[in-house]
PDB file of C-alpha atoms in Angstrom:
ATOM      1  CA  UNK A 214       6.851  -3.110 -18.810  1.00 63.00           C
ATOM      2  CA  UNK A 215       5.303   0.118 -17.903  1.00 82.00           C
ATOM      3  CA  UNK A 216       4.320   0.344 -14.275  1.00 94.00           C
ATOM      4  CA  UNK A 217       0.911   1.840 -13.041  1.00 97.00           C
ATOM      5  CA  UNK A 218       0.860   5.175 -14.298  1.00 97.00           C
ATOM      6  CA  UNK A 219      -1.230   7.961 -12.302  1.00 98.00           C
ATOM      7  CA  UNK A 220      -2.043  11.605 -13.400  1.00 97.00           C
ATOM      8  CA  UNK A 221      -1.818  14.212 -12.456  1.00 97.00           C
ATOM      9  CA  UNK A 222       1.292  14.090 -10.179  1.00 97.00           C
ATOM     10  CA  UNK A 223       0.261  17.105  -8.364  1.00 97.00           C
ATOM     11  CA  UNK A 224      -3.075  18.785  -8.111  1.00 96.00           C
ATOM     12  CA  UNK A 225      -3.756  22.148  -6.107  1.00 97.00           C
ATOM     13  CA  UNK A 226      -7.419  23.255  -6.239  1.00 96.00           C
ATOM     14  CA  UNK A 227      -9.870  25.490  -4.058  1.00 96.00           C
ATOM     15  CA  UNK A 228     -12.389  23.626  -1.947  1.00 96.00           C
ATOM     16  CA  UNK A 229     -15.668  23.035  -3.625  1.00 96.00           C
ATOM     17  CA  UNK A 230     -14.165  22.325  -7.045  1.00 97.00           C
ATOM     18  CA  UNK A 231     -14.383  19.055  -8.655  1.00 97.00           C
ATOM     19  CA  UNK A 232     -11.198  16.723  -8.878  1.00 97.00           C
ATOM     20  CA  UNK A 233     -10.661  13.885 -11.070  1.00 98.00           C
ATOM     21  CA  UNK A 234      -7.881  11.350 -10.581  1.00 98.00           C
ATOM     22  CA  UNK A 235      -6.693   8.931 -13.346  1.00 98.00           C
ATOM     23  CA  UNK A 236      -4.944   5.606 -13.414  1.00 98.00           C
ATOM     24  CA  UNK A 237      -3.736   3.228 -15.748  1.00 98.00           C
ATOM     25  CA  UNK A 238      -3.217  -0.122 -14.364  1.00 97.00           C
ATOM     26  CA  UNK A 239      -0.491  -2.489 -15.343  1.00 96.00           C
ATOM     27  CA  UNK A 240      -1.295  -4.463 -18.595  1.00 95.00           C
ATOM     28  CA  UNK A 241      -2.669  -7.955 -17.744  1.00 93.00           C
ATOM     29  CA  UNK A 242      -3.698  -7.057 -14.261  1.00 94.00           C
ATOM     30  CA  UNK A 243      -7.370  -7.440 -13.617  1.00 92.00           C
ATOM     31  CA  UNK A 244      -7.646  -6.018  -9.971  1.00 92.00           C
ATOM     32  CA  UNK A 245      -7.257  -2.317  -9.481  1.00 95.00           C
ATOM     33  CA  UNK A 246      -7.120  -0.547  -6.137  1.00 95.00           C
ATOM     34  CA  UNK A 247      -7.423   3.110  -5.049  1.00 97.00           C
ATOM     35  CA  UNK A 248      -5.649   4.092  -1.979  1.00 96.00           C
ATOM     36  CA  UNK A 249      -5.395   7.379   0.209  1.00 96.00           C
ATOM     37  CA  UNK A 250      -2.422   7.984   2.629  1.00 95.00           C
ATOM     38  CA  UNK A 251      -2.047  10.820   5.088  1.00 92.00           C
ATOM     39  CA  UNK A 252       0.317  11.027   7.929  1.00 86.00           C
ATOM     40  CA  UNK A 253      -2.345  10.572  10.431  1.00 84.00           C
ATOM     41  CA  UNK A 254      -4.240   7.776   9.104  1.00 85.00           C
ATOM     42  CA  UNK A 255      -1.688   5.866   7.087  1.00 85.00           C
ATOM     43  CA  UNK A 256      -2.540   4.054   3.965  1.00 89.00           C
ATOM     44  CA  UNK A 257      -6.171   3.590   3.648  1.00 90.00           C
ATOM     45  CA  UNK A 258      -7.980   1.245   0.838  1.00 91.00           C
ATOM     46  CA  UNK A 259     -10.854   3.403  -0.658  1.00 95.00           C
ATOM     47  CA  UNK A 260     -12.156   0.917  -3.226  1.00 95.00           C
ATOM     48  CA  UNK A 261     -11.018  -1.894  -5.353  1.00 91.00           C
ATOM     49  CA  UNK A 262     -12.100  -3.489  -8.799  1.00 93.00           C
ATOM     50  CA  UNK A 263     -11.735  -6.983  -9.944  1.00 91.00           C
ATOM     51  CA  UNK A 264     -12.398  -7.221 -13.815  1.00 93.00           C
ATOM     52  CA  UNK A 265     -13.659  -3.585 -14.096  1.00 94.00           C
ATOM     53  CA  UNK A 266     -16.374  -4.256 -11.425  1.00 94.00           C
ATOM     54  CA  UNK A 267     -16.619  -2.610  -8.100  1.00 93.00           C
ATOM     55  CA  UNK A 268     -15.923  -5.300  -5.223  1.00 89.00           C
ATOM     56  CA  UNK A 269     -15.423  -3.414  -2.057  1.00 87.00           C
ATOM     57  CA  UNK A 270     -16.140   0.279  -1.697  1.00 90.00           C
ATOM     58  CA  UNK A 271     -16.564   0.346   2.153  1.00 88.00           C
ATOM     59  CA  UNK A 272     -13.463   2.652   2.376  1.00 89.00           C
ATOM     60  CA  UNK A 273     -14.910   5.469   0.389  1.00 93.00           C
ATOM     61  CA  UNK A 274     -15.427   8.061   3.099  1.00 86.00           C
ATOM     62  CA  UNK A 275     -18.451   9.807   1.637  1.00 85.00           C
ATOM     63  CA  UNK A 276     -20.887  10.298  -1.245  1.00 91.00           C
ATOM     64  CA  UNK A 277     -18.513  12.940  -2.376  1.00 95.00           C
ATOM     65  CA  UNK A 278     -16.063  10.378  -3.603  1.00 96.00           C
ATOM     66  CA  UNK A 279     -16.943   8.338  -6.520  1.00 97.00           C
ATOM     67  CA  UNK A 280     -14.709   5.693  -8.802  1.00 97.00           C
ATOM     68  CA  UNK A 281     -15.229   4.134 -12.157  1.00 97.00           C
ATOM     69  CA  UNK A 282     -13.570   1.562 -14.162  1.00 97.00           C
ATOM     70  CA  UNK A 283     -14.841   1.997 -17.551  1.00 96.00           C
ATOM     71  CA  UNK A 284     -12.421  -0.475 -19.146  1.00 95.00           C
ATOM     72  CA  UNK A 285      -9.499  -3.020 -18.003  1.00 94.00           C
ATOM     73  CA  UNK A 286      -6.962  -0.070 -18.994  1.00 95.00           C
ATOM     74  CA  UNK A 287      -8.348   3.038 -17.190  1.00 97.00           C
ATOM     75  CA  UNK A 288     -10.052   4.155 -13.867  1.00 98.00           C
ATOM     76  CA  UNK A 289     -10.976   7.365 -12.249  1.00 98.00           C
ATOM     77  CA  UNK A 290     -11.405   8.590  -8.721  1.00 98.00           C
ATOM     78  CA  UNK A 291     -13.508  11.725  -8.537  1.00 98.00           C
ATOM     79  CA  UNK A 292     -14.103  14.051  -5.563  1.00 97.00           C
ATOM     80  CA  UNK A 293     -17.060  16.626  -5.820  1.00 96.00           C
ATOM     81  CA  UNK A 294     -17.202  18.921  -4.078  1.00 96.00           C
ATOM     82  CA  UNK A 295     -13.686  18.799  -2.741  1.00 96.00           C
ATOM     83  CA  UNK A 296     -12.802  19.719   0.842  1.00 96.00           C
ATOM     84  CA  UNK A 297      -9.440  20.700   2.547  1.00 96.00           C
ATOM     85  CA  UNK A 298      -9.476  17.368   4.791  1.00 95.00           C
ATOM     86  CA  UNK A 299      -9.401  15.631   1.416  1.00 96.00           C
ATOM     87  CA  UNK A 300      -5.834  16.802   0.900  1.00 97.00           C
ATOM     88  CA  UNK A 301      -3.737  13.415   0.946  1.00 97.00           C
ATOM     89  CA  UNK A 302      -1.563  11.556  -1.617  1.00 97.00           C
ATOM     90  CA  UNK A 303      -3.868   9.293  -3.622  1.00 98.00           C
ATOM     91  CA  UNK A 304      -2.361   5.888  -4.927  1.00 98.00           C
ATOM     92  CA  UNK A 305      -3.609   3.671  -7.502  1.00 98.00           C
ATOM     93  CA  UNK A 306      -2.257  -0.159  -7.334  1.00 96.00           C
ATOM     94  CA  UNK A 307      -3.008  -3.039  -9.569  1.00 94.00           C
ATOM     95  CA  UNK A 308      -2.407  -6.610  -9.331  1.00 91.00           C
ATOM     96  CA  UNK A 309      -3.088 -10.024 -11.181  1.00 88.00           C
ATOM     97  CA  UNK A 310      -5.879 -11.418  -8.911  1.00 73.00           C
ATOM     98  CA  UNK A 311      -8.308 -10.041  -6.579  1.00 53.00           C
ATOM     99  CA  UNK A 312      -5.725  -9.807  -3.922  1.00 50.00           C
ATOM    100  CA  UNK A 313      -4.781 -13.339  -3.441  1.00 64.00           C
ATOM    101  CA  UNK A 314      -1.475 -14.433  -3.439  1.00 76.00           C
ATOM    102  CA  UNK A 315      -0.380 -11.782  -6.104  1.00 83.00           C
ATOM    103  CA  UNK A 316       1.258  -8.643  -4.599  1.00 88.00           C
ATOM    104  CA  UNK A 317       0.004  -5.110  -5.615  1.00 90.00           C
ATOM    105  CA  UNK A 318       2.047  -2.746  -7.644  1.00 93.00           C
ATOM    106  CA  UNK A 319       1.795   1.143  -6.909  1.00 96.00           C
ATOM    107  CA  UNK A 320       1.740   4.135  -9.143  1.00 97.00           C
ATOM    108  CA  UNK A 321       3.605   7.096  -8.128  1.00 97.00           C
ATOM    109  CA  UNK A 322       0.642   8.822  -6.634  1.00 97.00           C
ATOM    110  CA  UNK A 323      -1.318  11.980  -6.908  1.00 98.00           C
ATOM    111  CA  UNK A 324      -0.537  14.626  -4.376  1.00 97.00           C
ATOM    112  CA  UNK A 325      -3.604  16.505  -3.932  1.00 97.00           C
ATOM    113  CA  UNK A 326      -3.951  19.815  -1.905  1.00 97.00           C
ATOM    114  CA  UNK A 327      -7.330  21.467  -1.420  1.00 97.00           C
ATOM    115  CA  UNK A 328      -7.127  25.003  -0.360  1.00 96.00           C
TER     116      UNK A 328
ATOM    117  CA  UNK B  55      -8.237  -5.564  16.762  1.00 67.00           C
ATOM    118  CA  UNK B  56      -6.588  -4.416  13.784  1.00 75.00           C
ATOM    119  CA  UNK B  57      -5.649  -7.066  10.758  1.00 86.00           C
ATOM    120  CA  UNK B  58      -2.015  -6.099  10.790  1.00 90.00           C
ATOM    121  CA  UNK B  59      -0.048  -4.623  13.683  1.00 90.00           C
ATOM    122  CA  UNK B  60       3.382  -2.783  13.367  1.00 91.00           C
ATOM    123  CA  UNK B  61       5.461  -0.856  15.706  1.00 84.00           C
ATOM    124  CA  UNK B  62       5.476   2.562  14.120  1.00 79.00           C
ATOM    125  CA  UNK B  63       9.004   3.133  15.542  1.00 81.00           C
ATOM    126  CA  UNK B  64      11.035   5.164  14.714  1.00 91.00           C
ATOM    127  CA  UNK B  65      13.778   2.342  14.499  1.00 95.00           C
ATOM    128  CA  UNK B  66      17.445   3.441  14.442  1.00 96.00           C
ATOM    129  CA  UNK B  67      20.393   1.146  13.706  1.00 96.00           C
ATOM    130  CA  UNK B  68      24.061   1.812  12.905  1.00 97.00           C
ATOM    131  CA  UNK B  69      25.181   1.276   9.576  1.00 97.00           C
ATOM    132  CA  UNK B  70      26.374  -2.321   9.102  1.00 97.00           C
ATOM    133  CA  UNK B  71      24.073  -3.563  11.797  1.00 97.00           C
ATOM    134  CA  UNK B  72      20.945  -6.006  11.461  1.00 97.00           C
ATOM    135  CA  UNK B  73      17.433  -4.112  11.242  1.00 97.00           C
ATOM    136  CA  UNK B  74      14.771  -6.458  12.553  1.00 96.00           C
ATOM    137  CA  UNK B  75      11.191  -5.212  11.603  1.00 96.00           C
ATOM    138  CA  UNK B  76       8.316  -7.223  13.011  1.00 95.00           C
ATOM    139  CA  UNK B  77       4.519  -7.458  12.360  1.00 95.00           C
ATOM    140  CA  UNK B  78       1.639  -9.377  13.942  1.00 95.00           C
ATOM    141  CA  UNK B  79      -1.602 -10.323  12.351  1.00 94.00           C
ATOM    142  CA  UNK B  80      -4.990 -11.453  13.747  1.00 93.00           C
ATOM    143  CA  UNK B  81      -6.586 -13.801  11.111  1.00 90.00           C
ATOM    144  CA  UNK B  82      -5.065 -17.075  11.636  1.00 90.00           C
ATOM    145  CA  UNK B  83      -5.868 -18.071   7.987  1.00 87.00           C
ATOM    146  CA  UNK B  84      -3.836 -15.358   6.416  1.00 89.00           C
ATOM    147  CA  UNK B  85      -2.058 -16.769   3.346  1.00 86.00           C
ATOM    148  CA  UNK B  86       0.036 -14.345   1.707  1.00 92.00           C
ATOM    149  CA  UNK B  87       2.354 -11.964   3.240  1.00 95.00           C
ATOM    150  CA  UNK B  88       4.298  -9.058   1.727  1.00 95.00           C
ATOM    151  CA  UNK B  89       6.900  -6.429   2.862  1.00 97.00           C
ATOM    152  CA  UNK B  90       6.882  -2.931   0.994  1.00 97.00           C
ATOM    153  CA  UNK B  91       9.458  -0.112   1.414  1.00 97.00           C
ATOM    154  CA  UNK B  92       8.405   3.279   1.028  1.00 97.00           C
ATOM    155  CA  UNK B  93      10.715   6.229   0.916  1.00 97.00           C
ATOM    156  CA  UNK B  94       9.631   9.769   1.863  1.00 94.00           C
ATOM    157  CA  UNK B  95       7.391  11.174  -0.838  1.00 92.00           C
ATOM    158  CA  UNK B  96       7.583   8.145  -2.811  1.00 95.00           C
ATOM    159  CA  UNK B  97       5.168   5.104  -3.529  1.00 96.00           C
ATOM    160  CA  UNK B  98       5.186   1.890  -1.608  1.00 96.00           C
ATOM    161  CA  UNK B  99       7.607  -0.538  -3.467  1.00 95.00           C
ATOM    162  CA  UNK B 100       7.256  -4.358  -3.097  1.00 95.00           C
ATOM    163  CA  UNK B 101      10.656  -6.083  -1.731  1.00 95.00           C
ATOM    164  CA  UNK B 102       9.599  -9.283  -0.250  1.00 94.00           C
ATOM    165  CA  UNK B 103       6.672 -11.912  -0.394  1.00 95.00           C
ATOM    166  CA  UNK B 104       6.365 -15.047   1.610  1.00 95.00           C
ATOM    167  CA  UNK B 105       3.839 -17.511   1.652  1.00 93.00           C
ATOM    168  CA  UNK B 106       4.904 -20.701   3.892  1.00 93.00           C
ATOM    169  CA  UNK B 107       6.277 -20.966   7.340  1.00 95.00           C
ATOM    170  CA  UNK B 108       9.907 -20.436   7.797  1.00 96.00           C
ATOM    171  CA  UNK B 109      12.785 -17.814   6.083  1.00 97.00           C
ATOM    172  CA  UNK B 110      12.818 -16.661   2.740  1.00 97.00           C
ATOM    173  CA  UNK B 111      16.307 -14.977   1.664  1.00 97.00           C
ATOM    174  CA  UNK B 112      16.783 -12.359  -1.111  1.00 95.00           C
ATOM    175  CA  UNK B 113      20.162 -10.647  -0.855  1.00 96.00           C
ATOM    176  CA  UNK B 114      20.393  -8.838   2.452  1.00 97.00           C
ATOM    177  CA  UNK B 115      16.711  -9.091   3.089  1.00 97.00           C
ATOM    178  CA  UNK B 116      15.295 -12.050   4.939  1.00 98.00           C
ATOM    179  CA  UNK B 117      11.510 -12.610   5.562  1.00 97.00           C
ATOM    180  CA  UNK B 118      10.523 -14.939   8.452  1.00 97.00           C
ATOM    181  CA  UNK B 119       6.997 -16.121   8.764  1.00 96.00           C
ATOM    182  CA  UNK B 120       5.541 -18.099  11.662  1.00 96.00           C
ATOM    183  CA  UNK B 121       1.818 -18.869  11.242  1.00 94.00           C
ATOM    184  CA  UNK B 122       1.448 -20.582  14.704  1.00 94.00           C
ATOM    185  CA  UNK B 123       2.583 -17.468  16.305  1.00 94.00           C
ATOM    186  CA  UNK B 124       0.985 -15.094  13.606  1.00 95.00           C
ATOM    187  CA  UNK B 125       4.033 -12.938  13.107  1.00 94.00           C
ATOM    188  CA  UNK B 126       6.003 -12.150  10.026  1.00 97.00           C
ATOM    189  CA  UNK B 127       9.380 -10.333  10.393  1.00 97.00           C
ATOM    190  CA  UNK B 128      11.975  -8.767   7.881  1.00 97.00           C
ATOM    191  CA  UNK B 129      15.523  -8.600   8.638  1.00 97.00           C
ATOM    192  CA  UNK B 130      17.790  -6.256   6.862  1.00 97.00           C
ATOM    193  CA  UNK B 131      21.696  -7.419   7.135  1.00 98.00           C
ATOM    194  CA  UNK B 132      24.714  -5.072   6.904  1.00 98.00           C
ATOM    195  CA  UNK B 133      22.147  -2.157   6.913  1.00 97.00           C
ATOM    196  CA  UNK B 134      22.952   0.832   4.780  1.00 97.00           C
ATOM    197  CA  UNK B 135      21.819   4.553   4.886  1.00 97.00           C
ATOM    198  CA  UNK B 136      19.746   3.873   1.627  1.00 97.00           C
ATOM    199  CA  UNK B 137      17.725   1.476   3.712  1.00 97.00           C
ATOM    200  CA  UNK B 138      16.097   4.347   5.600  1.00 97.00           C
ATOM    201  CA  UNK B 139      12.577   4.288   4.956  1.00 97.00           C
ATOM    202  CA  UNK B 140       9.369   3.250   6.088  1.00 96.00           C
ATOM    203  CA  UNK B 141       8.587  -0.460   5.969  1.00 97.00           C
ATOM    204  CA  UNK B 142       5.018  -1.524   5.285  1.00 96.00           C
ATOM    205  CA  UNK B 143       3.705  -5.068   6.301  1.00 95.00           C
ATOM    206  CA  UNK B 144       0.756  -6.459   4.175  1.00 93.00           C
ATOM    207  CA  UNK B 145      -1.048  -9.499   3.689  1.00 92.00           C
ATOM    208  CA  UNK B 146      -4.261 -11.121   2.519  1.00 88.00           C
ATOM    209  CA  UNK B 147      -6.592 -12.705   5.073  1.00 81.00           C
ATOM    210  CA  UNK B 148      -9.053 -15.583   4.608  1.00 78.00           C
ATOM    211  CA  UNK B 149     -11.589 -13.418   3.073  1.00 75.00           C
ATOM    212  CA  UNK B 150      -8.900 -12.517   0.300  1.00 74.00           C
ATOM    213  CA  UNK B 151      -8.833  -8.959   1.543  1.00 80.00           C
ATOM    214  CA  UNK B 152      -5.570  -7.332   1.277  1.00 82.00           C
ATOM    215  CA  UNK B 153      -4.508  -5.209   4.488  1.00 88.00           C
ATOM    216  CA  UNK B 154      -1.387  -2.970   5.005  1.00 91.00           C
ATOM    217  CA  UNK B 155       0.091  -2.244   8.368  1.00 92.00           C
ATOM    218  CA  UNK B 156       0.766   1.339   9.516  1.00 90.00           C
ATOM    219  CA  UNK B 157       4.523   0.952   8.794  1.00 93.00           C
ATOM    220  CA  UNK B 158       7.718   1.053  10.874  1.00 94.00           C
ATOM    221  CA  UNK B 159      10.040   3.918  10.209  1.00 95.00           C
ATOM    222  CA  UNK B 160      13.723   2.957   9.934  1.00 96.00           C
ATOM    223  CA  UNK B 161      16.808   5.070  10.012  1.00 97.00           C
ATOM    224  CA  UNK B 162      20.088   3.689   9.526  1.00 97.00           C
ATOM    225  CA  UNK B 163      22.843   6.060  11.040  1.00 97.00           C
ATOM    226  CA  UNK B 164      25.976   6.320   8.916  1.00 95.00           C
TER     227      UNK B 164
END
């Protein structure tokens, strides 16, 4: 079975530009999570969806960040406008439930650099 | 108080030794516990899950859960240089929320 698929793997752009990260969860998983990881702050949960509905977006740092899940097989995380402090690795993960006794499975991540 | 606490390390052990990684948590009602391994530049990878008190063994890995003392640990027997990575403890609490610890860096010295 295919794992969680993220694109792009790497993104380098100038500050002020719009950035869109994409994620395809594992088929049959109904929960999807977006994380950001930096050396300073570790792994931070930004938002998670259950059955395509956003459940908890309290980790989204600012209004510049938005996430959507239009269907069960696709989600996007958008940053507009981007800033250098947004540079990090962004992971998408999915699980079978809303975070209960089922573990999360991670994609390979998107390494984002904002110049 | 953080939901999950881990010693960031670094922890260094010689090859062949037992590596012991520990994690404490604050929500006594937490139900499910997981250990992830993350190699540098890679994504977290699930290696163990444990749901009830006691030990759970999988190959060289043993997860231990003590709900009364609110800690969970991971033992790696016969440590290998390929075990060098950051190990993340994770759990779901009574609110069904998923939390990760900040991770412990392990280095196995040949």
